[in-house]
Short mmCIF file of C-alpha atoms in Angstrom, two decimals:
data_model
loop_
_atom_site.label_atom_id
_atom_site.label_comp_id
_atom_site.label_asym_id
_atom_site.label_seq_id
_atom_site.Cartn_x
_atom_site.Cartn_y
_atom_site.Cartn_z
CA MET A 139 25.01 -0.98 21.64
CA ASP A 140 24.89 -2.71 18.28
CA ASN A 141 22.62 -1.59 15.34
CA LEU A 142 19.73 -3.84 15.82
CA ASP A 143 19.18 -2.52 19.86
CA ARG A 144 19.49 1.34 18.06
CA ALA A 145 17.04 0.20 15.85
CA ARG A 146 14.70 -0.80 18.36
CA LEU A 147 15.45 2.33 20.53
CA LEU A 148 14.61 4.49 17.42
CA LEU A 149 11.46 2.85 16.77
CA ALA A 150 10.11 3.11 20.62
CA ASP A 151 10.35 7.05 19.98
CA HIS A 152 9.22 7.11 16.11
CA PRO A 153 7.15 3.77 15.06
CA VAL A 154 6.92 2.56 11.64
CA VAL A 155 4.03 3.63 9.85
CA ASP A 156 3.22 1.15 7.17
CA GLY A 157 1.29 1.89 4.20
CA HIS A 158 0.06 -1.03 2.83
CA ASN A 159 -1.28 -4.56 5.24
CA ASP A 160 -3.54 -6.62 3.41
CA LEU A 161 -4.45 -8.51 6.61
CA PRO A 162 -8.18 -8.15 6.09
CA TRP A 163 -8.02 -9.79 2.60
CA ALA A 164 -6.33 -12.63 4.54
CA LEU A 165 -9.20 -13.08 6.87
CA ARG A 166 -11.35 -12.83 4.31
CA GLU A 167 -9.76 -15.53 2.15
CA GLN A 168 -8.45 -17.96 4.73
CA VAL A 169 -11.45 -18.15 7.43
CA GLY A 170 -14.48 -16.16 6.01
CA TYR A 171 -14.02 -13.24 8.60
CA ASP A 172 -14.17 -15.93 11.66
CA LEU A 173 -11.74 -13.72 13.90
CA ASP A 174 -11.81 -16.64 16.01
CA ALA A 175 -10.10 -19.04 14.01
CA ARG A 176 -7.43 -16.04 13.26
CA ASP A 177 -7.13 -14.40 16.78
CA ILE A 178 -4.55 -11.79 16.01
CA ALA A 179 -3.90 -11.64 19.68
CA VAL A 180 -1.82 -14.51 19.58
CA ASP A 181 1.03 -15.84 17.43
CA GLN A 182 -0.60 -16.33 13.76
CA SER A 183 2.60 -17.06 12.11
CA THR A 184 1.48 -20.57 10.72
CA ALA A 185 -1.24 -18.79 8.52
CA LEU A 186 -0.27 -14.80 8.82
CA HIS A 187 2.17 -12.32 8.46
CA THR A 188 0.42 -10.17 10.60
CA ASP A 189 -0.41 -10.59 14.54
CA ILE A 190 -0.38 -7.96 17.29
CA PRO A 191 3.00 -9.79 18.86
CA ARG A 192 4.46 -9.10 15.77
CA LEU A 193 3.79 -5.93 15.18
CA ARG A 194 4.52 -4.99 18.82
CA ALA A 195 8.01 -6.61 18.22
CA GLY A 196 8.38 -4.66 14.81
CA GLY A 197 7.84 -1.85 16.62
CA VAL A 198 4.78 -0.57 14.27
CA GLY A 199 3.02 2.69 15.28
CA ALA A 200 0.18 3.09 12.56
CA GLN A 201 -0.83 0.66 9.86
CA PHE A 202 -2.83 1.67 6.72
CA TRP A 203 -4.88 -1.40 6.61
CA SER A 204 -6.14 -2.06 2.80
CA VAL A 205 -9.46 -3.00 2.30
CA TYR A 206 -8.55 -4.43 -1.32
CA VAL A 207 -11.42 -6.19 -3.18
CA SER A 208 -10.29 -8.25 -6.34
CA THR A 209 -10.82 -6.83 -9.47
CA GLU A 210 -12.55 -9.65 -10.40
CA LEU A 211 -15.37 -8.23 -8.14
CA THR A 212 -17.24 -5.16 -10.54
CA GLY A 213 -20.10 -2.86 -9.96
CA ASP A 214 -22.07 -3.21 -7.23
CA ALA A 215 -20.33 -6.40 -5.89
CA ALA A 216 -16.63 -4.26 -5.40
CA VAL A 217 -18.68 -1.92 -3.24
CA SER A 218 -20.29 -4.36 -1.13
CA ALA A 219 -16.87 -6.53 -0.74
CA THR A 220 -15.59 -2.87 0.19
CA LEU A 221 -17.80 -2.33 2.88
CA GLU A 222 -17.11 -5.89 4.35
CA GLN A 223 -13.39 -5.09 4.23
CA ILE A 224 -14.01 -2.20 6.01
CA ASP A 225 -16.45 -3.80 8.44
CA VAL A 226 -13.61 -6.63 9.52
CA VAL A 227 -10.95 -3.72 10.20
CA ALA A 228 -13.89 -2.14 12.41
CA GLU A 229 -14.66 -5.81 14.20
CA LEU A 230 -10.58 -5.96 14.74
CA LEU A 231 -10.73 -2.59 16.42
CA ALA A 232 -13.40 -3.54 18.65
CA ARG A 233 -11.87 -6.77 19.49
CA HIS A 234 -8.22 -4.93 20.17
CA PRO A 235 -9.11 -1.42 21.96
CA ALA A 236 -5.95 -1.97 24.18
CA ASP A 237 -3.59 -2.22 21.10
CA LEU A 238 -5.50 -0.73 18.15
CA ARG A 239 -6.69 2.82 17.85
CA ARG A 240 -9.32 3.85 15.48
CA ALA A 241 -7.33 6.73 13.76
CA LEU A 242 -8.67 9.19 10.87
CA THR A 243 -6.67 12.33 10.87
CA ALA A 244 -3.00 12.97 11.83
CA ASP A 245 -3.51 14.30 15.29
CA ASP A 246 -5.09 10.69 15.86
CA MET A 247 -2.00 9.19 14.74
CA GLU A 248 -0.42 11.04 17.19
CA ARG A 249 -2.64 10.50 20.08
CA ALA A 250 -2.44 6.82 19.34
CA ARG A 251 1.55 6.68 19.75
CA ALA A 252 1.58 8.91 22.94
CA GLU A 253 -0.98 6.34 24.18
CA GLY A 254 1.04 2.85 22.79
CA ARG A 255 -1.30 2.04 20.75
CA ILE A 256 -1.58 0.93 16.84
CA ALA A 257 -2.84 3.65 14.84
CA SER A 258 -5.46 2.06 12.59
CA LEU A 259 -6.55 3.53 9.24
CA MET A 260 -7.74 1.96 6.16
CA GLY A 261 -6.88 2.72 2.66
CA ALA A 262 -8.62 1.23 -0.64
CA GLU A 263 -6.89 -0.45 -2.98
CA GLY A 264 -8.63 -0.13 -6.50
CA GLY A 265 -10.86 2.17 -7.91
CA HIS A 266 -13.19 -0.29 -8.80
CA SER A 267 -14.28 0.12 -5.29
CA ILE A 268 -16.37 2.89 -6.17
CA ASN A 269 -18.08 1.97 -9.20
CA ASN A 270 -17.41 5.12 -11.00
CA SER A 271 -19.42 7.35 -8.22
CA LEU A 272 -18.22 10.05 -6.35
CA GLY A 273 -20.78 9.78 -3.93
CA THR A 274 -19.70 6.52 -3.35
CA LEU A 275 -16.00 7.87 -2.93
CA ARG A 276 -17.07 10.23 -0.62
CA ALA A 277 -19.43 7.31 1.68
CA LEU A 278 -15.86 5.57 2.17
CA TYR A 279 -14.21 8.64 3.13
CA THR A 280 -17.02 9.12 5.99
CA LEU A 281 -16.48 5.22 6.41
CA GLY A 282 -12.84 6.13 7.54
CA VAL A 283 -10.95 5.30 4.10
CA ARG A 284 -8.18 7.79 4.15
CA TYR A 285 -6.64 6.76 0.77
CA MET A 286 -7.58 5.25 -2.61
CA THR A 287 -5.46 3.20 -5.02
CA LEU A 288 -6.73 4.78 -8.17
CA THR A 289 -6.30 1.14 -10.07
CA HIS A 290 -5.34 -2.65 -8.92
CA ASN A 291 -4.02 -4.92 -11.40
CA ASP A 292 -6.22 -3.93 -13.82
CA ASN A 293 -7.46 -0.66 -15.57
CA THR A 294 -10.50 1.10 -14.30
CA ASP A 295 -13.05 3.10 -16.93
CA TRP A 296 -11.17 6.15 -15.99
CA ALA A 297 -7.58 5.26 -14.74
CA ASP A 298 -4.74 3.17 -16.58
CA SER A 299 -3.09 0.31 -14.60
CA ALA A 300 0.54 -0.33 -14.52
CA THR A 301 -0.05 -4.04 -15.15
CA ASP A 302 -2.73 -3.88 -18.14
CA ALA A 303 -3.11 -2.65 -21.61
CA PRO A 304 -3.44 1.29 -21.86
CA GLY A 305 -6.73 2.09 -21.78
CA VAL A 306 -7.63 5.83 -21.43
CA GLY A 307 -4.05 6.93 -21.67
CA GLY A 308 -3.71 7.85 -18.26
CA LEU A 309 -6.50 9.73 -16.55
CA SER A 310 -9.87 10.36 -18.15
CA GLU A 311 -11.35 13.65 -17.33
CA PHE A 312 -13.69 11.74 -14.89
CA GLY A 313 -10.17 10.45 -13.57
CA ARG A 314 -9.04 13.98 -12.95
CA GLU A 315 -12.09 14.84 -11.16
CA VAL A 316 -12.08 11.49 -9.24
CA VAL A 317 -8.35 12.93 -7.70
CA ARG A 318 -10.41 16.61 -7.50
CA GLU A 319 -12.55 15.14 -5.33
CA MET A 320 -10.06 13.41 -3.12
CA ASN A 321 -7.78 16.43 -2.74
CA ARG A 322 -11.28 17.89 -1.80
CA VAL A 323 -12.63 15.45 0.86
CA GLY A 324 -9.23 15.02 2.23
CA MET A 325 -8.36 11.12 0.79
CA LEU A 326 -5.04 10.39 -0.37
CA VAL A 327 -4.72 9.84 -3.83
CA ASP A 328 -2.48 6.66 -3.62
CA LEU A 329 -0.35 5.99 -7.43
CA SER A 330 1.34 2.35 -6.16
CA HIS A 331 -0.38 0.12 -8.98
CA VAL A 332 -0.72 2.61 -11.38
CA ALA A 333 0.66 3.37 -14.91
CA ALA A 334 3.38 5.98 -15.05
CA THR A 335 1.04 7.78 -17.59
CA THR A 336 -1.55 7.57 -14.49
CA MET A 337 1.25 8.56 -12.17
CA ARG A 338 1.99 11.63 -14.16
CA ASP A 339 -1.56 12.65 -15.01
CA ALA A 340 -2.38 12.48 -11.22
CA LEU A 341 0.51 14.70 -10.25
CA ALA A 342 -0.36 17.05 -12.62
CA THR A 343 -3.55 17.41 -11.20
CA SER A 344 -3.77 17.03 -7.42
CA VAL A 345 -3.12 19.98 -5.43
CA ALA A 346 -2.80 17.99 -2.46
CA PRO A 347 0.08 15.63 -1.68
CA VAL A 348 -0.08 12.26 -3.10
CA ILE A 349 1.51 8.75 -1.54
CA PHE A 350 2.79 5.48 -3.24
CA SER A 351 1.44 3.13 -0.63
CA HIS A 352 3.60 0.33 -1.71
CA SER A 353 5.94 0.82 -4.48
CA SER A 354 9.62 0.94 -5.03
CA ALA A 355 12.36 2.21 -7.38
CA ARG A 356 12.11 1.26 -11.04
CA ALA A 357 15.82 2.36 -11.80
CA VAL A 358 16.94 -0.26 -9.25
CA CYS A 359 14.34 -2.91 -10.20
CA ASP A 360 12.92 -2.46 -13.62
CA HIS A 361 8.87 -3.42 -13.15
CA PRO A 362 5.92 -1.60 -14.08
CA ARG A 363 4.97 -1.63 -10.63
CA ASN A 364 7.76 0.80 -9.14
CA ILE A 365 8.30 4.27 -9.69
CA PRO A 366 10.37 5.98 -12.52
CA ASP A 367 12.59 8.51 -11.86
CA ASP A 368 11.28 11.68 -13.41
CA VAL A 369 7.90 10.71 -11.04
CA LEU A 370 10.10 10.62 -8.38
CA ARG A 371 11.03 14.11 -8.90
CA MET A 372 7.15 15.30 -9.63
CA LEU A 373 6.71 13.58 -6.15
CA ALA A 374 8.90 15.70 -4.33
CA ALA A 375 7.53 19.11 -6.17
CA ASN A 376 4.23 17.47 -4.64
CA GLY A 377 5.23 16.93 -1.31
CA GLY A 378 4.16 13.08 -1.34
CA VAL A 379 5.73 10.20 -0.14
CA ALA A 380 6.94 7.21 -1.89
CA MET A 381 6.60 4.16 0.62
CA ALA A 382 8.85 1.28 -0.38
CA THR A 383 7.39 -2.41 -0.87
CA PHE A 384 9.27 -5.66 -0.02
CA VAL A 385 7.46 -7.61 -2.70
CA PRO A 386 10.69 -9.70 -3.77
CA LYS A 387 9.23 -9.66 -7.61
CA PHE A 388 9.11 -6.17 -7.67
CA VAL A 389 12.38 -5.44 -5.89
CA LEU A 390 15.07 -8.04 -6.98
CA PRO A 391 15.28 -8.33 -10.92
CA GLU A 392 16.30 -12.10 -10.76
CA ALA A 393 12.84 -12.33 -8.74
CA VAL A 394 11.33 -10.31 -11.67
CA GLU A 395 12.66 -12.92 -14.45
CA TRP A 396 12.24 -16.10 -12.07
CA THR A 397 8.62 -14.99 -11.56
CA LEU A 398 7.93 -14.29 -15.55
CA ALA A 399 9.18 -17.81 -15.99
CA ALA A 400 7.52 -19.56 -13.31
CA ASP A 401 4.03 -17.95 -14.75
CA ARG A 402 5.29 -19.44 -18.59
CA ASN A 403 5.44 -22.58 -17.00
CA MET A 404 2.17 -22.51 -15.27
CA ARG A 405 0.68 -21.63 -18.67
CA GLU A 406 2.41 -24.14 -20.69
CA HIS A 407 0.74 -26.82 -18.21
CA GLY A 408 -2.70 -25.41 -18.92
CA LEU A 409 -2.92 -23.67 -15.62
CA HIS A 410 -3.53 -19.77 -14.40
CA HIS A 411 -0.04 -18.62 -12.76
CA LEU A 412 -2.31 -17.64 -9.68
CA ASP A 413 -4.14 -20.95 -9.30
CA THR A 414 -3.32 -22.26 -5.80
CA THR A 415 -4.86 -25.61 -6.00
CA PRO A 416 -3.30 -28.89 -5.29
CA ALA A 417 -2.27 -29.90 -8.62
CA ALA A 418 -1.09 -26.58 -9.95
CA MET A 419 0.75 -25.99 -6.21
CA ARG A 420 2.57 -29.37 -7.59
CA VAL A 421 3.36 -27.61 -10.79
CA HIS A 422 4.72 -24.66 -9.11
CA ALA A 423 6.74 -26.96 -6.53
CA ASP A 424 8.52 -28.95 -9.30
CA PHE A 425 9.58 -25.89 -11.17
CA GLU A 426 10.81 -24.38 -7.83
CA ALA A 427 12.80 -27.54 -7.06
CA ALA A 428 14.39 -27.22 -10.47
CA HIS A 429 14.62 -23.51 -10.50
CA PRO A 430 15.59 -22.34 -7.29
CA ARG A 431 13.89 -19.01 -6.24
CA PRO A 432 15.94 -15.75 -5.82
CA VAL A 433 15.58 -14.35 -2.42
CA ALA A 434 15.65 -10.66 -1.82
CA THR A 435 17.43 -9.43 1.68
CA VAL A 436 16.98 -6.50 3.93
CA ALA A 437 19.91 -4.90 1.62
CA THR A 438 17.67 -5.18 -1.50
CA ILE A 439 15.39 -3.21 0.33
CA ALA A 440 17.80 -0.83 1.57
CA ASP A 441 18.93 -0.22 -2.47
CA HIS A 442 15.48 1.10 -2.76
CA LEU A 443 15.13 3.29 -0.33
CA GLY A 444 18.43 4.94 -1.29
CA HIS A 445 17.38 5.51 -4.44
CA LEU A 446 14.02 6.61 -3.59
CA ARG A 447 15.88 9.16 -1.29
CA GLU A 448 18.56 10.14 -3.89
CA MET A 449 15.84 11.39 -6.30
CA ALA A 450 12.90 12.71 -3.92
CA GLY A 451 14.47 13.28 -0.80
CA ILE A 452 14.56 12.17 2.83
CA ASP A 453 11.43 14.07 3.16
CA HIS A 454 9.61 12.17 0.83
CA ILE A 455 10.06 8.14 1.60
CA GLY A 456 8.24 5.92 3.73
CA ILE A 457 7.66 2.24 3.92
CA GLY A 458 4.92 0.20 3.06
CA GLY A 459 5.83 -3.58 3.04
CA ASP A 460 2.39 -5.45 1.49
CA TYR A 461 1.97 -8.31 4.44
CA ASP A 462 -0.24 -10.87 4.04
CA GLY A 463 -0.76 -9.86 0.13
CA THR A 464 2.24 -11.57 -1.15
CA ALA A 465 3.41 -15.22 -0.87
CA PHE A 466 7.27 -14.48 -0.61
CA LEU A 467 9.28 -12.01 1.30
CA PRO A 468 13.01 -11.00 1.80
CA ALA A 469 15.18 -12.97 4.10
CA GLY A 470 14.78 -10.76 7.38
CA LEU A 471 11.74 -9.10 6.38
CA GLU A 472 9.59 -12.27 6.52
CA ASP A 473 6.73 -10.85 8.58
CA VAL A 474 5.84 -7.65 10.45
CA SER A 475 8.41 -7.91 13.26
CA GLY A 476 11.31 -7.54 10.78
CA TYR A 477 11.27 -3.85 10.31
CA PRO A 478 14.14 -3.24 12.95
CA ASN A 479 16.05 -5.30 10.53
CA LEU A 480 15.95 -2.60 7.94
CA ILE A 481 16.17 0.24 10.19
CA ALA A 482 19.23 -1.39 11.40
CA GLU A 483 20.93 -1.94 8.27
CA LEU A 484 20.15 1.89 7.19
CA LEU A 485 22.28 2.35 10.23
CA SER A 486 24.83 0.69 9.22
CA ARG A 487 24.80 2.94 5.80
CA GLY A 488 25.19 5.63 7.94
CA TRP A 489 21.29 7.09 7.97
CA SER A 490 20.85 9.20 11.10
CA ASP A 491 18.36 9.04 13.82
CA ALA A 492 16.59 12.24 12.12
CA ASP A 493 16.38 10.66 8.88
CA LEU A 494 15.09 7.51 10.14
CA ALA A 495 12.34 9.30 12.21
CA LYS A 496 11.06 10.96 8.62
CA LEU A 497 11.13 7.53 7.19
CA THR A 498 9.57 5.74 9.81
CA TRP A 499 6.73 8.16 11.00
CA GLN A 500 6.95 11.89 10.30
CA ASN A 501 6.76 12.11 6.74
CA ALA A 502 3.59 9.64 6.67
CA VAL A 503 1.89 11.76 9.10
CA ARG A 504 2.66 14.93 7.73
CA VAL A 505 1.43 14.22 4.20
CA LEU A 506 -1.99 12.92 6.03
CA ARG A 507 -1.70 16.59 7.72
CA ASP A 508 -1.31 18.61 4.75
CA ALA A 509 -3.93 16.42 2.65
CA GLU A 510 -6.21 17.58 5.70
CA ALA A 511 -5.04 21.40 5.40
CA VAL A 512 -5.75 21.49 1.81
CA SER A 513 -8.93 19.56 1.95
CA ARG A 514 -10.26 22.45 4.53
CA GLU A 515 -9.49 24.99 1.73
CA LEU A 516 -10.85 23.52 -0.95
CA SER A 517 -13.80 22.75 1.15
CA ALA A 518 -14.46 26.46 2.04
CA VAL A 519 -14.74 27.44 -1.65
CA ARG A 520 -16.82 24.31 -3.66
CA GLY A 521 -19.11 21.95 -2.45
CA PRO A 522 -18.98 17.96 -3.58
CA SER A 523 -18.58 17.29 -7.04
CA HIS A 524 -21.88 15.31 -8.48
CA ALA A 525 -20.24 14.69 -11.93
CA THR A 526 -20.64 11.36 -13.87
CA ILE A 527 -18.67 9.49 -15.76
CA GLU A 528 -20.91 9.74 -18.76
CA ALA A 529 -21.11 13.37 -18.52
CA LEU A 530 -17.16 13.76 -18.26
CA ASP A 531 -15.90 10.69 -20.63
CA GLY A 532 -19.21 10.15 -22.95
CA PRO A 533 -21.00 6.94 -22.82
CA ALA A 534 -19.18 3.71 -22.65
CA VAL A 535 -18.07 2.33 -25.69
#
């Protein structure tokens, strides 16, 4: 039996829990949530990285669906869009009950595995989704959101992002209260996208395990979206899980440099680097023709997982591909059917069956179960926080 066959057998017993998939936003942007136009019961490979047949082929047993909204949406508009994202996840579950099962707890994840269905959880991506309101945070939890990334690409009023200029210097006092309230209700604190200062502040504040839903190792690829070694050691002490992402510009040093050059070329043509108009795409295509894009591989991701394991330990790593949230992906991991290729690569590097069961399933389930236990303890001794950002951080400047 070759390693790919072994990988598929292993995934049949301990399927992948993937920490981050942007299918809901792709459905919003591509077809305005018209699920007939993007029926994930059948192959959608011309438009999406994700559909049910490929999730099945990839050995996915649980998915955190991101209910991300752009940071261009602020205030009430961000909250409304987040609710729309939650709504489309509910619609997906209602349309595909034989394949997708709503999951709110670790026990739900195990039930889904026993039933042969894909446990479907939700994660909010960016604290802008709560509009500085702990009541809104609790409402998202009630609606099924089980993690929140503290920032996306831009700072919030209370937390610094990895890809924005320093603001409050990590977490403000209100930001710490957000973390404490997430611990109390049982919502996982997600530190992907946040500045290293925010990572350290959150780890110093949280009494429950935290996650990185889609981040890799900064020592392997020096990008601010990745996790420094000292934070990985803190994560192990915290009991959390770092879920390696597949995005080439975060995992391959050559791709980091290429992306910076491509973005600079767009600016030199008077265009925003995220512009997808036909004129902008022609400029980008001309650049790529002259400067071929470096390609990450399955081995690239295995290198990151090896380093995450070395720094944090086998009990503190997982997978968060970021499918349908990026234009490019590594060779061999082009869509959600590719996970067996990664497991086969790790087998070739000497990872044991027990190691891989932790990576794919057990660690993620355990971290949610531990957060639930902390929530029960905290809820027994204190009620909801009604603190405001104005009271804790002072009036907005």
